[in-house]
């Protein structure tokens, strides 16, 4: 759904200056069809989540050039859910950061899936709010102060648009003032942009290595000309050329491709609402509006309205009134394309 | 409308790479003029990855005309190119990628150019050799260019296999981009740092004189220096040196906490293992100091060697064997003003060290016939910050590899490992011999005809044995099993270039070229082999 930005041109060989602002999918498709005879490419200028299972079922291989953990989890879970007697669509995924990158092949339910390896991505530790608010020490602290605290305070409901140079410039000015007040050196416009947009450096050569590796795996799977990657290759170019190729192991209790529900210890005195809050804090879940069921009853459902009203009183009830140790708890959420399954145990 | 501090159009376009190699790296790229020998798929893919980030200029030399089969693997040739000079068409389609880049072509072959006007080769800053160039031509290029410090990359792509060889006699790197340049000098604190911790930590153990808030905000560097002082007084003046003592020291720190959630003390405990090492000079830096070029400066010595020599003199003669302080300080729990003060103590020591090194540089330059101010302070500063991370690569010429001093031991050691990628290297050397020897009968790569594929493979087996015999490497059928498999894989594709592998090779090689041109990050030395079947790479010094 993305459009072409001027900063894409340093690595995107299908886009030109005149294409800035146009749909990436449409321009890329048109360029390749013009250059290579006999190939048909259908662009869709939409989010991957806009397409349903039937749509994805038509493909023999899916290659991902996604830029977020969220989108990758969604695509991965979708292809795992599609697996049946007739369908098994390999997923090839690649990504880069600076001089580093990786490519992998996922055979849904057979080899380790994206969800199995989620713990390989350690999210950046957030700076405590009190550091931003009262004891900044780094230029980044001043920039985050400007965007997290000052923007909502001074601009009210106006949404911060990190692509708007005037917004960035406003943050930069505020950050600079703050840095001056605390004698902190090093705030620049470029750093301001980098911090608020979480910019990841990207270059043509690393992207070529990873993209070509993904294509190479797709070609091997499609033609059976050679065995495909089993199942992960990491590349680092900072010092010499280093690749590490290994089999990432499937996680037995993977919530997407595993068969086993995970254990969940709960306090019987918690209310259902408290349990939901605790679940939302867990790192492997990205719950927004969870619905909870056991195999025998609905504990809380977000929709339809009638059922929501019917189950709402349960939110106040204590867990010991609703469930027992050994029950299987199933959680669905619009933020996740799969259900989380837990076996309940009660703490003392 | 102008926006405060906003980037220029060029900075916007190159933003994502400037964050890696900065304005200095970009300028070096813009000064570069790259020669591509043969517009093969791997060649044009390499150039693509250099044109997009904005190299100054490139030239393609190639006397081939575009054939139908080129279109199956080369993205920078199209339908309308058939029958036209390959150098010209590839140049056009590559230029179109980036209006900042100037592209030229020569519709000729490299063997002719070497014979007619070899001096022209010295116009280029980097040379890429691709396609089936005869070994004799590659060796002539090598003998012309190796002494000039113009890097030559020789790239081969056959089927799922690629190799790239870099021939460059010397490469020096200051900005190697280490993960961190932090050097806290905890075990050898300088005077200003001692004065600061004596002042700030005097009441660290006194609940009467220090508030809980202040105690929870002492920067961990100060905590560690004070605690070390206390430790020394009960340990005969010694610091914790081994793992066991460091763990004891951690418990000692824990005992100094006033309550369980003092993050600054947790940070101090976590810093014991990484930062409690006596300052030493890393081996890569010692290699630079001990190199003849550092000791024997001449009028033509590069700035790198002059600054290296100044840092060496500073380290050994003026600074008790310690490198100049980089001056970086990691973030830590602290009040703003205390952190900034600590940061300034490190920074000002780094500036003092820099001034001393600068002084040595200025005294060295006149003796070399140069203006004492002809090396900028910012270059010296960059080197001082990276003194423990600078790197010298000494390369080997192709003549060394092929004739004068082949790496017999490396090859024979690898040979016994059936999964080693050295088997592909040997297979491609045999392939090269086949092309040189058999091309008189019409330049046909091995495996082109199905009917002669097995006899071609047997010929390659023979060339492998000839090569090993020449190197005095003993071999057996068992040892050559891996090579024999590699040979059959090479023959299977009949010399064909696979676009995927060419594209991957183009990425790998362009990245090495960028590292060499910008003199940032560390390039491979000197041969990489990639196998697209197992998706593995190995680097050998050959």
Short mmCIF file of C-alpha atoms in Angstrom, two decimals, chain B residues 64-479:
data_model
loop_
_atom_site.label_atom_id
_atom_site.label_comp_id
_atom_site.label_asym_id
_atom_site.label_seq_id
_atom_site.Cartn_x
_atom_site.Cartn_y
_atom_site.Cartn_z
CA UNK B 64 30.20 -8.43 -27.43
CA UNK B 65 26.90 -7.77 -29.16
CA UNK B 66 23.67 -8.46 -27.30
CA UNK B 67 22.32 -11.95 -27.98
CA UNK B 68 18.99 -13.50 -27.19
CA UNK B 69 20.43 -15.51 -24.30
CA UNK B 70 21.69 -12.35 -22.59
CA UNK B 71 18.07 -11.36 -22.02
CA UNK B 72 17.47 -14.48 -19.92
CA UNK B 73 19.91 -13.37 -17.28
CA UNK B 74 20.72 -9.68 -17.68
CA UNK B 75 18.17 -7.17 -16.42
CA UNK B 76 20.10 -4.26 -17.93
CA UNK B 77 19.56 -5.33 -21.53
CA UNK B 78 16.18 -5.47 -23.25
CA UNK B 79 14.47 -6.64 -26.44
CA UNK B 80 15.54 -3.59 -28.38
CA UNK B 81 19.21 -4.27 -27.52
CA UNK B 82 19.54 -7.45 -29.63
CA UNK B 83 22.39 -7.19 -32.13
CA UNK B 84 23.75 -3.92 -30.69
CA UNK B 85 27.00 -3.46 -28.74
CA UNK B 86 26.52 -4.85 -25.24
CA UNK B 87 28.73 -2.18 -23.62
CA UNK B 88 26.61 0.61 -25.13
CA UNK B 89 23.19 -0.82 -24.26
CA UNK B 90 24.12 -1.80 -20.71
CA UNK B 91 25.64 1.64 -20.20
CA UNK B 92 22.38 3.31 -21.31
CA UNK B 93 20.13 1.26 -19.07
CA UNK B 94 22.45 1.67 -16.08
CA UNK B 95 22.77 5.45 -16.53
CA UNK B 96 19.02 5.74 -16.50
CA UNK B 97 19.03 4.55 -12.85
CA UNK B 98 20.58 7.71 -11.46
CA UNK B 99 21.05 11.07 -13.21
CA UNK B 100 23.91 11.94 -10.79
CA UNK B 101 26.15 9.28 -12.33
CA UNK B 102 28.16 9.57 -15.53
CA UNK B 103 28.48 6.41 -17.63
CA UNK B 104 30.75 5.67 -20.60
CA UNK B 105 31.53 2.61 -22.71
CA UNK B 106 34.32 1.25 -24.88
CA UNK B 107 33.23 -1.19 -27.62
CA UNK B 108 36.41 -3.27 -27.48
CA UNK B 109 37.95 -6.03 -25.41
CA UNK B 110 40.27 -5.67 -22.46
CA UNK B 111 43.09 -7.70 -24.03
CA UNK B 112 43.32 -5.12 -26.84
CA UNK B 113 43.20 -2.20 -24.42
CA UNK B 114 46.05 -3.63 -22.34
CA UNK B 115 48.13 -3.98 -25.51
CA UNK B 116 47.30 -0.62 -27.09
CA UNK B 117 47.10 1.78 -24.14
CA UNK B 118 47.74 0.22 -20.75
CA UNK B 119 48.29 3.69 -19.21
CA UNK B 120 44.54 4.33 -19.56
CA UNK B 121 43.89 1.77 -16.83
CA UNK B 122 45.36 4.11 -14.27
CA UNK B 123 42.46 6.54 -14.81
CA UNK B 124 40.22 4.19 -12.87
CA UNK B 125 39.81 3.94 -9.11
CA UNK B 126 38.48 0.36 -9.13
CA UNK B 127 38.36 -2.39 -11.75
CA UNK B 128 35.84 -5.24 -11.96
CA UNK B 129 36.63 -8.24 -14.16
CA UNK B 130 33.73 -10.51 -15.18
CA UNK B 131 33.03 -13.06 -17.90
CA UNK B 132 35.44 -15.48 -19.50
CA UNK B 133 38.55 -13.28 -19.63
CA UNK B 134 41.64 -15.42 -20.36
CA UNK B 135 43.84 -16.08 -17.34
CA UNK B 136 46.79 -14.56 -19.20
CA UNK B 137 44.91 -11.27 -19.57
CA UNK B 138 43.90 -11.25 -15.91
CA UNK B 139 47.53 -11.80 -14.93
CA UNK B 140 48.66 -8.91 -17.19
CA UNK B 141 46.08 -6.66 -15.54
CA UNK B 142 47.37 -7.79 -12.17
CA UNK B 143 50.98 -7.02 -12.99
CA UNK B 144 50.02 -3.56 -14.26
CA UNK B 145 47.68 -2.62 -11.43
CA UNK B 146 48.80 -4.44 -8.28
CA UNK B 147 51.77 -2.07 -7.80
CA UNK B 148 49.50 0.99 -8.21
CA UNK B 149 47.06 0.27 -5.37
CA UNK B 150 44.11 0.24 -7.78
CA UNK B 151 41.87 -2.57 -6.49
CA UNK B 152 40.94 -5.30 -8.97
CA UNK B 153 37.91 -7.51 -8.29
CA UNK B 154 37.75 -10.71 -10.32
CA UNK B 155 34.24 -12.11 -10.35
CA UNK B 156 33.14 -15.51 -11.60
CA UNK B 157 29.57 -16.81 -11.71
CA UNK B 158 28.77 -20.28 -13.01
CA UNK B 159 25.42 -21.82 -12.21
CA UNK B 160 24.79 -21.77 -8.46
CA UNK B 161 28.40 -20.90 -7.68
CA UNK B 162 30.23 -17.61 -7.48
CA UNK B 163 33.68 -16.48 -6.43
CA UNK B 164 35.22 -13.07 -6.12
CA UNK B 165 38.91 -12.34 -5.68
CA UNK B 166 40.21 -8.96 -4.55
CA UNK B 167 43.74 -8.04 -5.55
CA UNK B 168 44.89 -5.00 -3.58
CA UNK B 169 48.32 -4.75 -2.01
CA UNK B 170 47.50 -2.54 0.95
CA UNK B 171 44.28 -1.26 2.46
CA UNK B 172 44.05 0.86 5.60
CA UNK B 173 40.88 1.53 7.54
CA UNK B 174 40.32 4.04 10.30
CA UNK B 175 36.51 4.08 10.44
CA UNK B 176 35.92 0.37 10.88
CA UNK B 177 32.56 1.06 12.59
CA UNK B 178 32.98 -1.01 15.74
CA UNK B 179 29.83 -1.56 17.81
CA UNK B 180 31.24 0.73 20.50
CA UNK B 181 34.42 2.72 21.16
CA UNK B 182 33.80 3.04 24.90
CA UNK B 183 36.96 2.90 27.00
CA UNK B 184 36.20 3.91 30.60
CA UNK B 185 39.77 3.54 31.94
CA UNK B 186 38.36 2.15 35.19
CA UNK B 187 41.54 0.30 36.08
CA UNK B 188 43.80 3.19 35.06
CA UNK B 189 41.81 6.37 35.73
CA UNK B 190 43.42 9.65 34.66
CA UNK B 191 43.89 12.49 37.15
CA UNK B 192 40.73 14.45 36.27
CA UNK B 193 38.60 11.33 36.60
CA UNK B 194 40.15 10.52 39.98
CA UNK B 195 39.44 14.06 41.19
CA UNK B 196 35.82 13.80 40.07
CA UNK B 197 35.03 10.50 41.78
CA UNK B 198 36.78 11.52 44.97
CA UNK B 199 34.49 14.53 45.08
CA UNK B 200 31.24 12.88 43.97
CA UNK B 201 31.55 9.58 45.84
CA UNK B 202 32.99 10.79 49.11
CA UNK B 203 29.72 10.15 50.97
CA UNK B 204 28.55 7.13 49.01
CA UNK B 205 28.43 4.96 52.13
CA UNK B 206 27.16 7.64 54.51
CA UNK B 207 23.40 7.80 54.97
CA UNK B 208 23.74 10.87 57.15
CA UNK B 209 25.41 12.95 54.47
CA UNK B 210 23.83 11.68 51.25
CA UNK B 211 20.14 11.56 50.44
CA UNK B 212 18.56 8.37 49.09
CA UNK B 213 17.70 10.23 45.90
CA UNK B 214 21.30 11.31 45.33
CA UNK B 215 22.56 7.81 46.14
CA UNK B 216 20.26 6.35 43.49
CA UNK B 217 21.61 8.78 40.91
CA UNK B 218 25.39 8.40 41.29
CA UNK B 219 26.64 7.54 37.78
CA UNK B 220 27.85 3.93 37.73
CA UNK B 221 31.34 4.92 36.60
CA UNK B 222 31.74 6.88 39.83
CA UNK B 223 30.32 3.98 41.88
CA UNK B 224 32.79 1.57 40.32
CA UNK B 225 35.81 3.81 40.81
CA UNK B 226 34.94 4.40 44.47
CA UNK B 227 34.20 0.73 45.13
CA UNK B 228 37.47 -0.26 43.45
CA UNK B 229 39.29 2.08 45.77
CA UNK B 230 37.68 0.44 48.79
CA UNK B 231 38.42 -3.02 47.40
CA UNK B 232 42.07 -2.22 46.82
CA UNK B 233 42.49 -1.13 50.44
CA UNK B 234 41.45 -4.61 51.64
CA UNK B 235 43.14 -6.58 48.83
CA UNK B 236 46.78 -5.48 49.03
CA UNK B 237 46.20 -2.83 46.40
CA UNK B 238 45.04 -5.36 43.80
CA UNK B 239 41.98 -5.08 41.57
CA UNK B 240 39.65 -8.02 40.87
CA UNK B 241 41.35 -9.76 37.98
CA UNK B 242 39.80 -13.17 37.41
CA UNK B 243 36.24 -14.33 36.99
CA UNK B 244 35.88 -15.42 40.61
CA UNK B 245 37.18 -12.13 41.99
CA UNK B 246 34.98 -10.18 39.62
CA UNK B 247 31.98 -12.07 40.95
CA UNK B 248 33.07 -11.31 44.51
CA UNK B 249 33.38 -7.69 43.52
CA UNK B 250 29.82 -7.79 42.21
CA UNK B 251 28.59 -9.02 45.61
CA UNK B 252 30.69 -6.29 47.21
CA UNK B 253 28.82 -3.74 45.05
CA UNK B 254 25.50 -5.28 45.94
CA UNK B 255 26.40 -4.75 49.60
CA UNK B 256 26.72 -1.04 48.92
CA UNK B 257 23.14 -0.68 47.70
CA UNK B 258 20.75 1.15 50.01
CA UNK B 259 17.66 -0.48 48.56
CA UNK B 260 16.93 -3.21 46.08
CA UNK B 261 15.80 -1.04 43.17
CA UNK B 262 18.82 1.21 42.67
CA UNK B 263 19.22 0.99 38.90
CA UNK B 264 22.57 2.76 38.93
CA UNK B 265 24.04 0.00 41.11
CA UNK B 266 22.53 -2.64 38.83
CA UNK B 267 24.23 -0.89 35.91
CA UNK B 268 27.52 -0.87 37.85
CA UNK B 269 27.25 -4.62 38.50
CA UNK B 270 26.53 -5.27 34.82
CA UNK B 271 29.58 -3.19 33.81
CA UNK B 272 32.09 -5.23 35.83
CA UNK B 273 32.67 -7.97 33.30
CA UNK B 274 32.83 -5.85 30.13
CA UNK B 275 34.83 -2.92 31.50
CA UNK B 276 37.17 -4.40 34.13
CA UNK B 277 39.98 -5.22 31.77
CA UNK B 278 43.40 -3.65 31.98
CA UNK B 279 43.82 -1.29 29.01
CA UNK B 280 45.73 -3.00 26.23
CA UNK B 281 46.62 -2.37 22.63
CA UNK B 282 44.57 -4.63 20.34
CA UNK B 283 46.55 -6.88 18.02
CA UNK B 284 45.24 -5.15 14.86
CA UNK B 285 46.57 -1.82 16.17
CA UNK B 286 49.90 -3.40 17.15
CA UNK B 287 50.20 -4.76 13.62
CA UNK B 288 49.91 -1.21 12.32
CA UNK B 289 52.47 0.10 14.83
CA UNK B 290 54.89 -2.68 13.98
CA UNK B 291 54.57 -2.33 10.21
CA UNK B 292 57.62 -1.09 8.36
CA UNK B 293 55.58 1.71 6.80
CA UNK B 294 54.87 3.10 10.26
CA UNK B 295 58.52 3.08 11.27
CA UNK B 296 60.00 4.32 8.01
CA UNK B 297 58.01 7.35 6.95
CA UNK B 298 58.96 8.76 3.56
CA UNK B 299 57.86 11.83 1.63
CA UNK B 300 55.19 9.80 -0.15
CA UNK B 301 53.77 8.21 3.03
CA UNK B 302 49.99 8.46 3.18
CA UNK B 303 48.28 10.46 5.92
CA UNK B 304 47.23 7.14 7.50
CA UNK B 305 50.82 6.13 8.17
CA UNK B 306 51.86 9.57 9.41
CA UNK B 307 48.98 9.74 11.90
CA UNK B 308 49.56 6.10 12.92
CA UNK B 309 53.19 6.93 13.64
CA UNK B 310 52.21 10.00 15.69
CA UNK B 311 49.75 7.90 17.72
CA UNK B 312 52.41 5.27 18.26
CA UNK B 313 54.89 7.87 19.56
CA UNK B 314 52.21 9.40 21.77
CA UNK B 315 51.23 6.00 23.16
CA UNK B 316 54.68 4.72 24.02
CA UNK B 317 56.57 7.92 24.77
CA UNK B 318 53.98 10.25 26.24
CA UNK B 319 51.04 8.23 27.59
CA UNK B 320 52.38 5.26 29.55
CA UNK B 321 51.49 2.73 26.85
CA UNK B 322 47.86 3.83 26.57
CA UNK B 323 46.19 4.73 23.27
CA UNK B 324 44.56 8.15 22.99
CA UNK B 325 41.22 8.14 24.80
CA UNK B 326 38.24 7.85 22.40
CA UNK B 327 36.13 9.93 24.79
CA UNK B 328 32.79 8.15 24.34
CA UNK B 329 30.57 7.57 27.38
CA UNK B 330 27.54 5.25 27.34
CA UNK B 331 24.24 6.44 28.76
CA UNK B 332 23.68 5.67 32.44
CA UNK B 333 21.25 6.51 35.22
CA UNK B 334 22.26 9.92 36.53
CA UNK B 335 21.13 13.50 37.00
CA UNK B 336 21.62 15.45 33.78
CA UNK B 337 24.28 17.77 35.17
CA UNK B 338 26.31 14.96 36.75
CA UNK B 339 26.24 12.92 33.56
CA UNK B 340 27.26 15.90 31.43
CA UNK B 341 30.07 16.72 33.83
CA UNK B 342 31.37 13.16 33.68
CA UNK B 343 31.03 13.17 29.90
CA UNK B 344 33.03 16.39 29.75
CA UNK B 345 35.82 14.88 31.85
CA UNK B 346 36.18 12.06 29.28
CA UNK B 347 35.82 14.43 26.35
CA UNK B 348 38.34 16.89 27.63
CA UNK B 349 40.89 14.12 28.24
CA UNK B 350 40.25 12.96 24.66
CA UNK B 351 40.88 16.53 23.46
CA UNK B 352 44.12 16.76 25.44
CA UNK B 353 45.31 13.48 23.93
CA UNK B 354 44.31 14.69 20.48
CA UNK B 355 46.30 17.90 20.96
CA UNK B 356 49.40 15.88 21.89
CA UNK B 357 49.03 13.60 18.86
CA UNK B 358 48.42 16.65 16.65
CA UNK B 359 51.66 18.12 18.01
CA UNK B 360 53.57 15.01 16.95
CA UNK B 361 51.96 15.08 13.50
CA UNK B 362 53.06 18.71 13.06
CA UNK B 363 56.65 17.88 13.99
CA UNK B 364 56.72 14.87 11.65
CA UNK B 365 55.39 16.62 8.54
CA UNK B 366 58.24 19.08 7.79
CA UNK B 367 60.74 16.21 7.87
CA UNK B 368 58.70 14.60 5.06
CA UNK B 369 58.78 17.76 3.00
CA UNK B 370 55.21 18.70 3.87
CA UNK B 371 53.50 21.72 5.37
CA UNK B 372 53.04 21.10 9.14
CA UNK B 373 49.32 21.94 8.72
CA UNK B 374 48.69 19.70 5.73
CA UNK B 375 46.87 17.07 7.81
CA UNK B 376 43.59 18.31 9.25
CA UNK B 377 42.79 18.07 12.92
CA UNK B 378 39.50 16.34 12.13
CA UNK B 379 41.35 13.48 10.37
CA UNK B 380 43.65 13.10 13.38
CA UNK B 381 40.64 13.23 15.70
CA UNK B 382 38.86 10.46 13.78
CA UNK B 383 41.99 8.32 13.98
CA UNK B 384 42.45 8.99 17.72
CA UNK B 385 38.84 7.91 18.36
CA UNK B 386 39.42 4.72 16.38
CA UNK B 387 43.01 4.01 17.41
CA UNK B 388 42.02 0.69 18.97
CA UNK B 389 39.85 -0.26 15.98
CA UNK B 390 41.95 0.75 12.96
CA UNK B 391 42.94 -2.00 10.59
CA UNK B 392 45.60 -2.79 8.03
CA UNK B 393 44.95 -5.36 5.30
CA UNK B 394 47.87 -6.69 3.32
CA UNK B 395 46.66 -8.34 0.15
CA UNK B 396 48.20 -10.75 -2.31
CA UNK B 397 48.56 -10.36 -6.05
CA UNK B 398 47.03 -12.83 -8.48
CA UNK B 399 50.58 -13.68 -9.50
CA UNK B 400 51.22 -14.67 -5.87
CA UNK B 401 48.17 -16.94 -5.97
CA UNK B 402 48.72 -18.45 -9.42
CA UNK B 403 52.48 -18.59 -9.71
CA UNK B 404 54.80 -17.21 -7.05
CA UNK B 405 53.46 -18.40 -3.70
CA UNK B 406 50.20 -20.34 -3.86
CA UNK B 407 48.56 -20.97 -0.49
CA UNK B 408 49.29 -24.68 -0.53
CA UNK B 409 48.58 -25.24 3.13
CA UNK B 410 45.19 -23.52 3.10
CA UNK B 411 44.08 -25.54 0.10
CA UNK B 412 45.35 -28.88 1.37
CA UNK B 413 43.81 -28.36 4.80
CA UNK B 414 40.43 -27.53 3.30
CA UNK B 415 40.58 -30.41 0.84
CA UNK B 416 39.99 -32.99 3.56
CA UNK B 417 36.69 -31.34 4.52
CA UNK B 418 34.01 -32.58 2.11
CA UNK B 419 31.71 -29.63 2.98
CA UNK B 420 34.41 -27.01 2.34
CA UNK B 421 33.72 -24.55 -0.45
CA UNK B 422 37.36 -24.87 -1.54
CA UNK B 423 36.08 -27.64 -3.84
CA UNK B 424 34.18 -25.02 -5.82
CA UNK B 425 37.27 -22.84 -5.95
CA UNK B 426 39.25 -25.76 -7.40
CA UNK B 427 36.40 -26.59 -9.79
CA UNK B 428 36.38 -23.03 -11.07
CA UNK B 429 40.17 -22.97 -11.44
CA UNK B 430 39.82 -26.12 -13.55
CA UNK B 431 36.99 -24.46 -15.49
CA UNK B 432 39.29 -21.52 -16.19
CA UNK B 433 42.05 -23.89 -17.40
CA UNK B 434 39.55 -25.67 -19.64
CA UNK B 435 38.47 -22.37 -21.23
CA UNK B 436 42.09 -21.27 -21.79
CA UNK B 437 43.20 -24.62 -23.22
CA UNK B 438 40.17 -25.70 -25.21
CA UNK B 439 38.85 -22.37 -26.42
CA UNK B 440 40.96 -22.53 -29.63
CA UNK B 441 38.43 -25.03 -30.85
CA UNK B 442 35.65 -22.42 -30.57
CA UNK B 443 35.37 -21.21 -26.95
CA UNK B 444 32.76 -23.60 -25.62
CA UNK B 445 32.25 -23.78 -21.85
CA UNK B 446 32.30 -27.31 -20.41
CA UNK B 447 28.91 -28.99 -20.36
CA UNK B 448 27.45 -26.97 -23.21
CA UNK B 449 26.48 -30.18 -25.04
CA UNK B 450 24.69 -32.88 -23.05
CA UNK B 451 26.45 -35.60 -25.01
CA UNK B 452 29.92 -34.47 -23.97
CA UNK B 453 29.01 -33.38 -20.43
CA UNK B 454 30.57 -36.40 -18.71
CA UNK B 455 33.74 -36.27 -20.81
CA UNK B 456 34.00 -32.51 -20.09
CA UNK B 457 33.64 -33.25 -16.37
CA UNK B 458 36.42 -35.84 -16.61
CA UNK B 459 38.61 -33.25 -18.32
CA UNK B 460 37.94 -30.84 -15.44
CA UNK B 461 38.83 -33.64 -13.00
CA UNK B 462 42.15 -33.93 -14.83
CA UNK B 463 42.77 -30.18 -14.65
CA UNK B 464 42.09 -30.27 -10.89
CA UNK B 465 44.70 -33.02 -10.52
CA UNK B 466 47.18 -31.11 -12.69
CA UNK B 467 46.70 -28.04 -10.52
CA UNK B 468 47.14 -29.99 -7.28
CA UNK B 469 50.23 -31.74 -8.67
CA UNK B 470 51.68 -28.37 -9.59
CA UNK B 471 51.05 -27.22 -6.00
CA UNK B 472 52.58 -30.45 -4.63
CA UNK B 473 49.35 -31.29 -2.83
CA UNK B 474 48.81 -35.01 -2.43
CA UNK B 475 45.36 -36.14 -3.43
CA UNK B 476 43.30 -39.28 -3.60
CA UNK B 477 39.94 -40.22 -5.01
CA UNK B 478 38.55 -39.92 -1.52
CA UNK B 479 39.96 -36.43 -0.95
#
